[in-house]
Short mmCIF file of C-alpha atoms and ligand atoms in Angstrom, two decimals:
data_model
loop_
_atom_site.label_atom_id
_atom_site.label_comp_id
_atom_site.label_asym_id
_atom_site.label_seq_id
_atom_site.Cartn_x
_atom_site.Cartn_y
_atom_site.Cartn_z
CA MET Q 233 -32.02 0.32 -10.75
CA ALA Q 234 -30.54 -1.04 -14.17
CA LYS Q 235 -28.52 2.74 -14.92
CA GLN Q 236 -27.47 2.35 -11.05
CA GLN Q 237 -26.26 -1.18 -10.86
CA THR Q 238 -24.05 0.22 -13.84
CA PHE Q 239 -22.59 2.86 -12.52
CA GLN Q 240 -21.25 0.12 -9.29
CA ASP Q 241 -20.16 -1.48 -11.62
CA LYS Q 242 -17.61 1.22 -13.26
CA ALA Q 243 -16.85 2.57 -10.17
CA ALA Q 244 -15.73 -0.94 -8.50
CA LYS Q 245 -13.12 -0.34 -11.04
CA ALA Q 246 -11.74 2.59 -10.92
CA ALA Q 247 -11.43 1.69 -7.31
CA ALA Q 248 -8.78 -1.76 -8.38
CA MET Q 249 -6.39 0.83 -10.16
CA LYS Q 250 -5.23 2.20 -7.01
CA GLY Q 251 -2.99 5.10 -7.63
CA SER Q 252 -4.24 5.56 -10.85
CA LYS Q 253 -3.13 9.44 -12.17
CA CYS Q 254 -4.94 12.11 -13.33
CA PRO Q 255 -3.53 13.01 -17.02
CA VAL Q 256 -4.08 16.13 -16.26
CA CYS Q 257 -3.21 17.30 -13.09
CA GLY Q 258 -1.09 14.15 -11.73
CA THR Q 259 -2.93 14.49 -9.09
CA ILE Q 260 -3.62 10.65 -8.17
CA PHE Q 261 -7.43 10.45 -8.14
CA GLN Q 262 -8.96 10.08 -3.84
CA PRO Q 263 -11.89 7.72 -4.72
CA ILE Q 264 -14.68 8.79 -2.30
CA LEU Q 265 -17.84 8.14 -1.14
CA MET Q 266 -20.42 10.87 -1.90
CA VAL Q 267 -23.34 10.64 -0.61
CA THR Q 268 -26.79 13.18 -2.24
CA SER Q 269 -29.98 13.51 -1.94
CA GLU Q 270 -32.37 13.68 -4.68
CA ARG Q 271 -36.12 14.15 -4.79
CA SER Q 272 -38.59 11.86 -6.50
CA LYS Q 273 -40.69 14.31 -8.08
CA VAL Q 274 -43.34 10.72 -8.63
CA SER Q 275 -43.55 10.30 -4.10
CA GLN Q 276 -42.55 13.27 -3.73
CA SER Q 277 -40.01 11.14 -0.37
CA TRP Q 278 -36.46 12.15 -0.93
CA LYS Q 279 -33.71 9.40 -1.90
CA PHE Q 280 -30.38 9.34 -1.15
CA ASN Q 281 -27.57 8.00 -3.98
CA GLU Q 282 -24.47 7.04 -2.77
CA ARG Q 283 -21.69 7.35 -5.52
CA ARG Q 284 -17.83 7.08 -5.21
CA VAL Q 285 -16.06 9.70 -6.79
CA GLN Q 286 -12.62 9.93 -8.15
CA VAL Q 287 -11.35 12.85 -6.52
CA CYS Q 288 -8.26 14.97 -8.43
CA LYS Q 289 -7.15 18.79 -8.77
CA CYS Q 290 -9.64 18.90 -12.24
CA ASN Q 291 -12.60 18.81 -10.23
CA GLU Q 292 -12.23 18.42 -6.25
CA LYS Q 293 -13.38 22.10 -6.21
CA GLN Q 294 -16.79 20.54 -7.81
CA VAL Q 295 -16.84 17.61 -5.29
CA TYR Q 296 -16.22 20.00 -2.01
CA ALA Q 297 -18.25 22.97 -2.77
ZN1 ZN F 232 -6.89 16.36 -12.65
#
């Protein structure tokens, strides 16, 4: 859980920089909330992770695939 906290801190910082541009494609990053599901090997139950992802033209195909 400590790792997730760190990620959220990073996401919060990234969200604070609104309108930042990707240096590669020049597109303004769009923060989206992505929900992924993972099956825990220990408990055999599904858990859902919410992630904020910065989307630009470099990664939009991977994100929306
Ligand atoms: Zn880009």
